[in-house]
Amino acid sequence: MAIYDIKEAKPAPINNRGLVFWLRKNLFSDIKNSLLSLFCIYFLFITVPPALDWLIFSATWSGSQEDIVKDGARWIFIIEKFDQFIYGFYPENLHWRPLFVAALTVAFVASVKLLNNIKLKIVIILLYPFVSIVFIHGGLFGLETVETNKWGGLMLTVIVAAVGIIASFPIGILLALGRQSNMPIVKTLCVGFIEFVRGVPLITILFMASVVLPLFFHDGIDFDKLLRALIGITLFQAAYIAEVVRGGLQAIPKGQYEASESLGLSYWQGMILIILPQALKISIPNLVGSFISLFKDTTLVLIIGLFDILAMVTLTNSDSNWLGYEVEGYVFVTFIYWIFCFSMSQYSKSVERRFNTELK
Amino acid sequence: MNRTKIALSLTAALALIPMTSSAGTLENVVKKGELNCGVSTGIPGFSATNSKGVWEGIDVDFCKAIASAVLGNADKVKYIPLTAKERFTALQSGEIDVLVRSSTWTSSRDTSLGLNFAGVNYYDGQGFLINKKLGISSAKELDGATFCIQAGTTTELNLTDYFKSQKMEYKAVTYDTSGQTIDGFKKGRCDAVTSDASQLYGLRLKMDDPNSVMVLPEIISKEPLGPVVRQGDDDWFNVVRWSLFAVLEAEELGITMANVDAQMKSDNPSVKRLLGTSGDAGASLGLDAKWAYNMIKQVGNYGEMFDRNVGKDSPLNIDRGLNKLWNQGGLMYPMPIR
């Protein structure tokens, strides 16, 4: 019986491995690709080093305006105005309150993810918005009131986005269910609302909320401007959420609806226990997409005189001691937006994986 | 769960609604103990925030002056930043008590909006910022110069009118936004830009070398900027108007933040009437006898406000020009307090 030695596998031929092979396969496989690659490399070569130089190497990181000698970014502007970019006009000695709410939010997200006790979860979900509002607005439990005209910067951006997302979600689901309802009045109202709101730009709704609405309460109630904007944004977002959820509802096979009815479940039981969990799950990517776009849309509040983080660039640049730092401001704000939007999309991926029950 | 959430947010919403009654503005301000002052969303030297997030500027100082006249405390002001589009609505709806937001006094605004301009706290107008390389010192020598212009603005119309009336010609490089226009000037695509003079000084500071450009002395349009109040509330209108006159009068009489206490003992009848040591100017406005004293003590006279925010003590370093007192060649003419 012949005995076969197990031979060591030979390394692949030199032109089939390593850096050279990778380069040839991916970048220089034929003349067309080679030209494209060369062009891209040249493009990166002329753009990246100057950008890095401006952003980092030639940038001024500390000191005062007199110390600016180099041609790079003057980050001292951001450092000087940092508190305004983050907190707006929130009193300096109370900055711990928004910070505390930020920490609370992290704890909230973590506890909702980790806790298994459903009742405890509901209590936390109900308490969280209340506690956050009390801490940021004050006026209760001996906390000093900080009126909404003092809110600004990143804090305001996050508040507007968070309220818009949290409040619009239940309303959006109800609207989506209403649109599919068999009751003609409910259906007409929901379709009418959704189509009306989706037919006008957010900017119009904000202008209505800030310019037209106050004229109706002449001499009467002075409605808080931020609150008006928040209601406008919530209703706007709800209409979009409704359409996203409707997409999910329509993707559920008719058999599921019939199954829930044949089990003797009422409409709400069937919806909550059977239909919505499936419909919402397949809607996650679109929901997060519209949340991210809402986060960026919040910056439109600047046209009604609320200072979100983007509006802060203009305001901080009108300090006559610090004129002409727009570019640094915009680059900084871009970076902040990117961090937030990227984190949201990563979080959505993890939520999708968590709820993925398909056998794939 | 949804129902509880809605109930909670409604409670929170109600907590955020302050009530205002429909009494006169003066009474309201006294009752609230706070002046709601409409300012801009950032105009250098007029209303902007410093690095501490505190509002500063000549308009802001005037808000403070009214607050110290009415409430005796310059810090009792709530600043409401407003964009150009919402400023008049905010005043009409009662969200603010007075608007001090570099608003130009025009007939249409004064008559058709239900508003009244209480005076002029800054005489602005369209001016020219030129590159010093041109080697000229007057707008009359601008014949043939190249201008960076934002298309479709009133400044463009004013420029055309001015050059026509002077029988001169200019070459235009047009841009869509004001940012691009400034950029064009910065990069040397044109010899001059034109805008409201108060803004040109800010633009000048944004140049890589502010000393390479200069603002010409000529002003070719009228932009009187002043505080605005609601029409039909004459008591409040009087308070705002005479607060402005009082800070001007104080400058005319040489009363400053530093010497106002010493001036309380002055024998000059005008000083005595202004500071309330004689006469009843304060009482007839519905204010404390020391209304003007409080303004000058806490905010200063008009000249001090000007120098501190836009004039020689500020980075903008705007020439006083038309905003000098009437007896120094300017237009600022306070009506006598007696």
XYZ file of C-alpha atoms in Angstrom:
698
model
C 0.000 0.000 0.000
C 1.489 3.214 -1.041
C 1.941 5.750 1.650
C 1.322 9.282 0.621
C 3.244 11.977 2.348
C 1.276 15.020 3.096
C 3.097 17.701 1.271
C 3.365 21.233 2.392
C 1.180 23.454 0.265
C 3.330 25.583 -1.943
C 2.872 29.321 -1.803
C 0.978 30.755 -4.714
C 3.140 31.956 -7.576
C 4.616 35.389 -7.000
C 2.307 37.005 -9.530
C -0.713 35.559 -7.731
C -0.256 36.952 -4.238
C 0.928 39.893 -2.232
C 0.677 43.572 -2.796
C 1.697 43.438 -6.428
C -1.020 40.930 -7.226
C -3.642 42.920 -5.344
C -2.656 46.078 -7.149
C -2.744 44.378 -10.524
C -6.040 42.693 -9.875
C -7.891 45.641 -8.393
C -6.328 48.766 -9.783
C -4.444 47.969 -12.975
C -6.323 45.059 -14.565
C -6.536 46.707 -17.975
C -5.714 50.008 -19.640
C -9.039 51.639 -18.818
C -8.817 50.739 -15.127
C -5.159 51.734 -14.991
C -5.944 55.168 -16.337
C -8.819 55.559 -13.883
C -6.628 54.458 -10.990
C -3.846 56.811 -11.960
C -6.335 59.648 -12.216
C -7.791 58.858 -8.764
C -4.365 58.597 -7.176
C -3.399 61.910 -8.700
C -6.667 63.452 -7.483
C -6.076 62.197 -3.936
C -2.496 63.405 -4.121
C -3.507 66.951 -4.977
C -6.397 67.138 -2.484
C -5.576 65.116 0.633
C -2.174 66.538 1.653
C -3.305 70.204 1.460
C -6.518 69.361 3.305
C -4.624 67.571 6.088
C -2.140 70.394 6.203
C -4.939 72.941 6.622
C -6.874 70.836 9.110
C -4.008 69.627 11.295
C -0.390 70.431 10.530
C -0.587 74.173 9.875
C -3.562 74.722 12.139
C -3.476 76.981 15.186
C -4.626 74.932 18.154
C -4.032 77.233 21.093
C -3.200 80.768 22.090
C -4.908 83.990 21.107
C -5.641 85.663 17.784
C -2.251 87.386 17.818
C -0.554 83.974 17.732
C -2.006 83.110 14.330
C 0.954 82.988 12.002
C 0.334 79.959 9.874
C -2.050 79.560 6.972
C -4.043 76.677 8.407
C -7.312 76.355 10.262
C -7.656 78.618 13.285
C -9.228 76.192 15.745
C -8.788 78.676 18.587
C -12.073 80.134 17.360
C -13.877 76.860 18.069
C -12.157 76.566 21.448
C -13.136 80.128 22.345
C -16.759 79.649 21.283
C -17.064 75.983 22.225
C -19.596 76.499 25.014
C -21.870 78.446 22.688
C -21.667 75.769 20.012
C -22.726 73.147 22.530
C -25.077 74.910 24.952
C -26.145 78.149 23.227
C -26.931 80.779 25.849
C -27.582 78.265 28.614
C -26.180 79.799 31.836
C -22.615 78.661 32.380
C -23.114 77.557 35.990
C -25.972 75.283 34.901
C -24.158 73.468 32.092
C -24.182 70.345 34.236
C -27.912 69.979 33.653
C -27.832 69.292 29.897
C -24.740 67.167 30.493
C -26.651 65.163 33.078
C -29.520 64.657 30.634
C -27.021 63.485 28.004
C -25.681 60.919 30.482
C -29.253 59.989 31.365
C -29.978 59.388 27.687
C -27.070 56.981 27.408
C -28.269 55.173 30.523
C -31.804 55.154 29.113
C -30.775 53.599 25.811
C -28.617 51.031 27.606
C -31.317 50.085 30.113
C -33.982 49.697 27.442
C -31.616 47.415 25.572
C -30.451 45.340 28.550
C -33.434 45.119 30.908
C -35.762 42.173 30.533
C -38.536 43.262 32.887
C -41.148 44.752 30.566
C -42.987 46.713 33.280
C -39.794 48.347 34.480
C -39.024 49.217 30.869
C -42.359 50.967 30.427
C -41.842 52.958 33.625
C -38.405 54.043 32.417
C -39.715 54.955 28.976
C -42.451 57.103 30.518
C -40.213 58.736 33.109
C -37.313 59.566 30.819
C -38.898 62.419 28.799
C -40.398 63.941 31.932
C -37.133 63.901 33.884
C -35.220 65.276 30.892
C -37.643 68.178 30.438
C -37.538 69.002 34.141
C -33.758 69.027 34.172
C -33.331 71.109 31.044
C -36.204 73.545 31.526
C -36.164 73.615 35.336
C -38.861 75.326 37.363
C -39.666 72.246 39.439
C -38.018 70.747 42.528
C -36.088 73.949 43.194
C -34.278 73.888 39.847
C -33.807 77.344 38.387
C -35.948 77.907 35.284
C -33.977 78.286 32.062
C -36.300 79.685 29.424
C -36.265 78.265 25.936
C -34.782 81.422 24.400
C -31.561 80.497 26.215
C -31.375 77.056 24.627
C -29.118 76.713 21.650
C -26.249 75.015 19.899
C -25.873 71.268 19.704
C -28.156 70.940 22.725
C -31.039 72.510 20.799
C -30.326 70.438 17.688
C -30.477 67.247 19.721
C -33.589 68.328 21.643
C -35.478 69.249 18.473
C -34.443 66.028 16.751
C -35.182 63.857 19.793
C -38.608 65.369 20.432
C -39.397 65.136 16.724
C -38.382 61.484 16.600
C -39.950 60.333 19.862
C -43.227 62.222 19.557
C -43.781 61.614 15.860
C -43.330 57.852 16.102
C -46.607 56.951 17.891
C -48.528 59.582 15.938
C -47.082 58.245 12.692
C -48.098 54.670 13.530
C -51.649 55.790 14.364
C -51.837 57.728 11.113
C -50.615 54.702 9.149
C -53.216 52.473 10.790
C -55.867 55.139 10.220
C -55.002 55.306 6.551
C -55.681 51.581 6.234
C -58.764 51.697 8.372
C -62.223 50.674 7.124
C -63.873 53.605 8.885
C -64.399 56.255 6.194
C -64.086 59.351 8.427
C -60.900 58.192 10.130
C -59.459 57.156 6.799
C -60.304 60.455 5.096
C -58.883 62.495 7.960
C -55.642 60.515 8.031
C -55.170 60.543 4.256
C -55.999 64.246 4.180
C -53.510 65.079 6.929
C -50.710 62.963 5.488
C -51.114 64.232 1.957
C -51.457 67.836 3.082
C -48.371 67.779 5.281
C -46.298 65.904 2.732
C -47.348 68.419 0.123
C -45.740 71.404 1.860
C -42.067 71.941 2.663
C -40.924 71.917 6.300
C -39.836 75.527 5.908
C -43.446 76.550 5.230
C -44.667 74.776 8.335
C -41.992 76.455 10.444
C -42.870 79.862 9.036
C -46.535 79.212 9.748
C -45.644 78.222 13.303
C -43.419 81.219 13.897
C -44.956 84.049 11.881
C -48.622 83.297 11.183
C -49.726 81.399 14.282
C -48.860 84.159 16.810
C -51.174 86.567 14.976
C -54.107 84.336 15.900
C -53.410 84.669 19.610
C -53.145 88.424 19.519
C -53.071 89.776 23.063
C -53.955 86.363 24.374
C -51.639 83.495 25.079
C -48.005 83.957 24.155
C -47.075 80.503 22.957
C -43.424 79.581 23.337
C -41.607 79.820 19.995
C -39.617 76.637 20.444
C -42.757 74.750 21.386
C -44.492 75.988 18.235
C -41.551 74.809 16.150
C -41.503 71.442 17.936
C -45.194 70.847 17.279
C -44.701 71.772 13.616
C -41.720 69.454 13.220
C -43.485 66.597 15.031
C -46.569 66.784 12.815
C -44.386 67.028 9.719
C -42.304 64.033 10.716
C -45.405 62.043 11.726
C -46.726 62.222 8.164
C -43.494 60.759 6.808
C -43.334 58.064 9.502
C -46.925 57.159 8.623
C -45.965 56.482 5.022
C -42.917 54.453 6.020
C -44.984 52.341 8.404
C -47.705 51.930 5.785
C -45.055 50.453 3.515
C -44.281 47.928 6.245
C -47.962 47.146 6.816
C -48.529 46.485 3.130
C -45.620 44.069 3.017
C -47.267 41.793 5.596
C -49.087 38.956 3.812
C -52.859 39.025 4.030
C -52.725 35.633 5.744
C -51.268 37.240 8.852
C -54.238 39.594 9.189
C -56.634 36.712 8.644
C -54.745 34.523 11.099
C -55.010 37.137 13.832
C -58.743 37.461 13.195
C -59.280 33.715 13.188
C -57.569 33.531 16.583
C -60.344 35.789 17.872
C -58.020 38.736 18.566
C -59.544 42.186 18.542
C -58.276 44.799 16.061
C -55.820 46.342 18.540
C -54.671 42.988 19.911
C -54.022 41.754 16.417
C -52.189 44.894 15.441
C -50.030 45.093 18.563
C -49.271 41.399 18.915
C -49.031 40.222 15.325
C -48.983 42.840 12.583
C -47.021 45.809 13.938
C -44.023 43.858 15.298
C -43.475 42.424 11.848
C -44.299 45.605 9.975
C -42.058 47.801 12.121
C -39.201 45.351 11.863
C -39.086 45.512 8.090
C -39.492 49.299 8.263
C -36.390 49.864 10.419
C -34.000 50.903 7.627
C -36.497 53.411 6.235
C -37.453 54.678 9.687
C -33.844 55.352 10.565
C -33.360 56.956 7.178
C -36.125 59.419 7.875
C -34.848 60.010 11.425
C -31.430 60.885 10.063
C -32.932 63.228 7.536
C -35.010 64.816 10.320
C -31.851 65.310 12.360
C -30.390 67.280 9.491
C -33.666 69.085 8.740
C -33.782 70.453 12.289
C -31.280 73.027 11.179
C -34.113 74.802 9.357
C -35.172 76.232 12.726
C -32.473 78.833 12.130
C -34.831 80.663 9.773
C -37.199 81.317 12.662
C -34.477 82.709 14.907
C -33.668 79.618 16.939
C -29.948 78.996 17.223
C -29.176 75.386 16.489
C -25.540 74.418 16.050
C -25.415 75.571 12.420
C -26.958 78.965 13.207
C -24.316 79.342 15.910
C -21.681 79.620 13.180
C -23.287 82.824 11.921
C -23.922 84.198 15.382
C -20.436 83.532 16.738
C -19.054 85.108 13.576
C -20.843 88.364 14.251
C -18.878 89.010 17.435
C -16.851 91.996 16.273
C -13.779 90.617 18.043
C -14.017 87.373 16.083
C -14.971 88.172 12.504
C -14.197 85.965 9.519
C -14.010 82.471 11.046
C -16.915 80.975 9.082
C -14.883 78.237 7.437
C -13.627 76.815 10.733
C -17.158 76.980 12.128
C -18.690 75.138 9.183
C -15.999 72.442 9.162
C -16.516 71.869 12.879
C -20.299 71.647 12.502
C -19.942 69.260 9.547
C -17.822 67.008 11.730
C -20.425 67.051 14.532
C -23.252 66.266 12.108
C -21.269 63.417 10.640
C -20.610 61.901 14.072
C -24.302 61.993 14.936
C -25.650 60.718 11.630
C -23.029 57.987 11.379
C -23.750 56.812 14.932
C -27.456 56.715 14.179
C -26.941 54.567 11.114
C -24.606 52.222 13.008
C -27.150 51.937 15.808
C -29.860 51.119 13.305
C -27.722 48.311 11.919
C -27.367 46.797 15.364
C -31.116 47.102 16.002
C -31.787 45.387 12.685
C -29.489 42.516 13.600
C -31.130 42.203 16.999
C -34.618 41.900 15.581
C -33.600 39.726 12.670
C -35.511 36.500 13.209
C -35.349 35.338 9.598
C -33.312 32.225 9.020
C -30.688 33.715 6.794
C -48.964 53.876 27.010
C -49.457 56.386 24.199
C -52.230 58.097 26.109
C -50.042 58.626 29.181
C -47.287 59.966 26.994
C -49.601 62.457 25.309
C -50.963 63.577 28.683
C -47.424 64.060 29.970
C -46.338 66.103 26.992
C -49.478 68.251 27.219
C -48.715 69.031 30.859
C -45.193 69.945 29.875
C -46.562 72.091 27.067
C -48.857 74.035 29.380
C -45.985 74.734 31.743
C -44.200 76.489 28.888
C -47.016 78.918 28.085
C -46.652 82.262 29.819
C -49.776 84.428 29.985
C -49.767 88.052 28.933
C -52.657 90.390 29.548
C -53.778 93.106 27.173
C -52.954 96.132 29.354
C -50.547 98.836 28.155
C -47.015 97.729 27.336
C -45.497 99.917 30.039
C -47.693 98.359 32.724
C -46.962 94.903 31.354
C -43.215 95.434 31.421
C -43.361 96.730 34.984
C -45.567 93.832 36.038
C -43.335 91.210 34.376
C -40.269 92.954 35.763
C -38.582 92.215 32.447
C -38.309 93.829 29.021
C -38.710 91.577 25.987
C -36.399 93.117 23.435
C -36.266 91.909 19.827
C -32.718 91.856 18.460
C -31.016 90.407 15.387
C -29.596 86.948 14.880
C -26.121 88.450 14.698
C -25.045 91.814 13.289
C -21.508 92.794 14.359
C -21.517 95.819 16.649
C -25.317 96.058 16.756
C -26.509 92.868 18.371
C -24.309 89.803 18.691
C -23.065 87.564 21.470
C -19.570 87.634 22.906
C -17.545 84.553 23.814
C -19.499 84.170 27.051
C -22.790 84.063 25.131
C -23.780 87.501 26.440
C -25.551 89.887 24.056
C -23.600 93.012 23.156
C -23.926 95.872 20.680
C -25.352 99.334 20.252
C -28.886 97.974 19.771
C -28.484 95.746 22.808
C -27.283 98.724 24.825
C -30.423 100.596 23.880
C -32.544 97.663 25.119
C -30.598 97.881 28.372
C -31.155 101.630 28.533
C -34.933 101.206 28.238
C -34.874 98.489 30.895
C -32.938 100.703 33.288
C -35.285 103.640 32.656
C -38.411 101.547 33.233
C -37.253 98.948 35.728
C -34.145 100.551 37.184
C -32.025 97.562 36.206
C -30.191 97.138 32.900
C -30.014 93.360 33.316
C -33.774 92.843 33.284
C -33.876 92.268 29.534
C -34.910 89.123 27.752
C -33.316 89.163 24.306
C -35.425 87.584 21.581
C -33.326 87.021 18.451
C -35.413 87.482 15.325
C -34.752 86.997 11.639
C -35.560 89.825 9.246
C -38.748 88.072 8.155
C -40.315 87.535 11.565
C -39.273 90.720 13.324
C -42.413 92.785 12.669
C -44.809 89.902 13.354
C -43.129 89.307 16.679
C -43.824 92.903 17.592
C -47.398 92.872 16.286
C -48.234 89.696 18.166
C -46.855 91.036 21.441
C -44.023 88.512 21.701
C -41.656 91.455 22.175
C -42.168 94.893 23.724
C -39.734 96.785 21.535
C -37.779 95.919 18.397
C -34.224 97.240 18.224
C -32.910 95.349 15.252
C -31.265 97.724 12.772
C -34.625 98.254 11.099
C -34.811 100.993 8.483
C -37.507 103.613 9.057
C -39.558 103.782 5.843
C -43.001 105.126 5.115
C -44.483 101.749 4.238
C -43.274 100.151 7.459
C -44.397 103.080 9.543
C -47.870 103.263 8.031
C -49.045 99.859 6.884
C -47.688 97.510 9.524
C -49.404 98.960 12.588
C -46.039 99.977 13.994
C -44.309 103.184 14.970
C -40.652 104.095 14.773
C -39.703 105.843 17.993
C -36.633 107.576 16.611
C -33.282 106.893 15.002
C -30.450 105.377 16.990
C -28.114 104.941 14.022
C -27.993 106.779 10.696
C -26.763 104.207 8.234
C -26.469 104.408 4.469
C -24.869 102.727 1.514
C -21.151 103.340 1.253
C -18.121 102.043 -0.624
C -15.286 99.810 0.472
C -12.358 100.121 -1.912
C -8.969 98.637 -2.382
C -6.332 101.221 -1.470
C -4.469 100.339 -4.650
C -7.020 102.507 -6.491
C -5.377 105.506 -4.867
C -8.534 107.585 -4.487
C -10.134 109.231 -1.489
C -13.629 110.114 -2.713
C -16.502 108.289 -4.402
C -16.507 110.987 -7.072
C -13.257 109.514 -8.418
C -14.720 106.019 -8.839
C -15.349 106.469 -12.607
C -14.509 103.256 -14.441
C -14.016 101.163 -11.320
C -15.027 97.496 -11.185
C -17.633 96.557 -8.551
C -18.462 93.191 -7.018
C -22.259 93.200 -6.810
C -24.897 90.843 -5.522
C -27.467 90.581 -8.305
C -30.994 91.874 -7.792
C -30.499 93.806 -4.571
C -31.517 97.357 -3.707
C -27.857 98.174 -3.195
C -27.321 97.406 -6.877
C -30.145 99.792 -7.846
C -28.765 102.539 -5.604
C -25.341 102.103 -7.149
C -26.705 102.396 -10.691
C -28.693 105.506 -9.750
C -25.701 107.121 -8.089
C -23.387 106.509 -11.028
C -25.998 107.798 -13.470
C -26.525 110.973 -11.474
C -22.772 111.540 -11.276
C -22.402 110.790 -15.028
C -19.859 108.085 -14.259
C -19.640 104.460 -15.342
C -18.714 101.251 -13.569
C -17.998 97.693 -14.564
C -19.920 95.031 -12.666
C -18.929 91.513 -11.620
C -22.183 89.954 -10.398
C -22.587 87.197 -7.821
C -25.586 85.370 -6.357
C -24.915 85.589 -2.633
C -23.355 88.183 -0.381
C -20.715 85.642 0.701
C -19.538 85.178 -2.886
C -19.533 88.938 -3.409
C -17.188 89.481 -0.486
C -15.052 86.583 -1.612
C -14.746 88.150 -5.035
C -13.537 91.386 -3.500
C -11.159 89.508 -1.220
C -9.618 87.702 -4.191
C -9.170 90.980 -6.075
C -11.713 90.398 -8.861
C -12.962 93.963 -8.382
C -11.831 97.310 -7.000
C -14.791 97.993 -4.735
C -17.866 96.633 -3.030
C -20.896 98.555 -1.875
C -23.197 97.874 1.058
C -24.522 99.594 4.168
C -21.630 101.465 5.749
C -22.074 99.750 9.112
C -21.468 96.409 7.418
C -18.500 97.579 5.355
C -16.482 98.096 8.528
C -17.175 94.510 9.516
C -16.212 93.318 6.032
C -13.007 95.292 6.256
C -11.977 93.268 9.315
C -12.552 90.044 7.409
C -9.903 90.934 4.811
C -6.555 89.207 5.061
C -5.024 92.622 5.490
C -7.651 95.106 6.766
C -5.253 97.975 6.102
C -5.216 97.312 2.359
C -8.811 98.518 2.030
C -10.713 101.609 3.154
C -14.274 102.890 3.498
C -14.943 106.047 1.483
C -16.616 108.937 3.325
C -19.569 109.260 0.888
C -22.956 107.792 1.752
C -25.325 107.420 -1.206
C -28.561 106.217 0.404
C -30.574 106.872 3.546
C -30.960 104.021 6.016
C -32.156 105.480 9.309
C -32.221 102.623 11.822
C -34.323 102.900 14.919
C -36.351 101.221 17.645
C -39.906 100.169 16.747
C -42.994 99.819 18.935
C -46.630 98.901 18.346
C -48.890 101.650 17.074
C -51.620 102.868 19.384
C -49.744 102.519 22.671
C -48.666 106.122 23.105
C -47.417 105.806 26.696
C -44.954 103.150 25.707
C -44.037 104.986 22.496
C -43.173 108.042 24.635
C -41.011 105.984 26.973
C -38.962 104.528 24.116
C -38.688 107.823 22.223
C -37.621 109.841 25.279
C -35.208 107.179 26.463
C -33.427 107.698 23.164
C -33.540 111.490 23.509
C -32.295 111.262 27.085
C -29.136 109.316 26.227
C -28.439 111.808 23.428
C -29.147 114.760 25.710
C -26.775 113.254 28.264
C -23.985 113.232 25.711
C -24.769 116.793 24.713
C -24.586 117.886 28.332
C -21.376 115.933 28.917
C -22.897 113.542 31.449
C -21.154 110.184 31.344
C -21.306 106.888 33.203
C -18.313 108.030 35.248
C -19.427 111.531 36.202
C -23.190 111.102 36.532
C -23.054 110.923 40.330
C -21.119 114.194 40.490
C -23.537 115.741 37.985
C -26.437 115.069 40.351
C -25.209 118.119 42.280
C -24.944 120.278 39.158
C -26.626 123.702 39.024
C -27.181 123.546 35.270
C -30.985 123.582 34.845
C -30.870 121.265 31.821
C -28.818 118.721 33.758
C -31.154 118.999 36.742
C -34.218 118.404 34.577
C -32.616 115.411 32.858
C -31.388 113.765 36.051
C -34.653 114.420 37.844
C -33.319 116.702 40.568
C -35.874 119.246 39.332
C -38.950 119.068 37.141
C -41.204 116.087 36.567
C -39.982 114.627 33.248
C -39.881 111.137 34.746
C -43.298 111.281 36.362
C -45.015 112.524 33.203
C -43.594 109.512 31.351
C -44.929 107.263 34.082
C -41.405 106.498 35.226
C -39.235 107.048 38.256
C -37.702 110.532 38.647
C -34.257 108.931 38.296
C -35.103 107.240 34.995
C -32.403 109.055 33.037
C -29.897 108.754 35.873
C -30.379 104.979 35.864
C -29.790 104.791 32.121
C -26.630 106.864 32.195
C -25.294 105.207 35.334
C -25.825 101.674 34.053
C -25.405 101.950 30.288
C -23.878 105.369 29.581
C -24.758 108.154 27.180
C -25.181 107.702 23.427
C -21.564 108.548 22.649
C -20.341 105.935 25.106
C -22.660 103.308 23.608
C -21.426 104.178 20.116
C -17.716 104.181 20.944
C -17.899 100.971 22.953
C -19.783 98.910 20.376
C -19.082 100.254 16.916
C -16.869 103.315 17.309
C -13.299 104.020 18.240
C -13.108 101.628 21.215
C -14.371 98.658 19.222
C -12.583 96.570 16.580
C -15.042 97.898 13.961
C -13.817 101.473 14.468
C -16.684 103.064 12.540
C -16.419 106.780 11.919
C -19.195 108.645 13.791
C -20.072 110.597 10.659
C -23.787 111.354 10.498
C -24.210 109.983 13.995
C -22.396 112.892 15.587
C -24.461 115.280 17.672
C -26.135 118.133 15.785
C -23.737 120.702 17.263
C -20.749 118.676 16.050
C -21.879 118.343 12.454
C -24.050 115.241 12.718
C -27.787 114.519 12.646
C -28.373 113.464 16.258
C -30.674 116.129 17.652
C -32.395 115.307 20.950
C -35.560 117.274 21.666
C -35.190 119.341 24.836
C -36.282 117.797 28.103
C -38.234 120.419 29.982
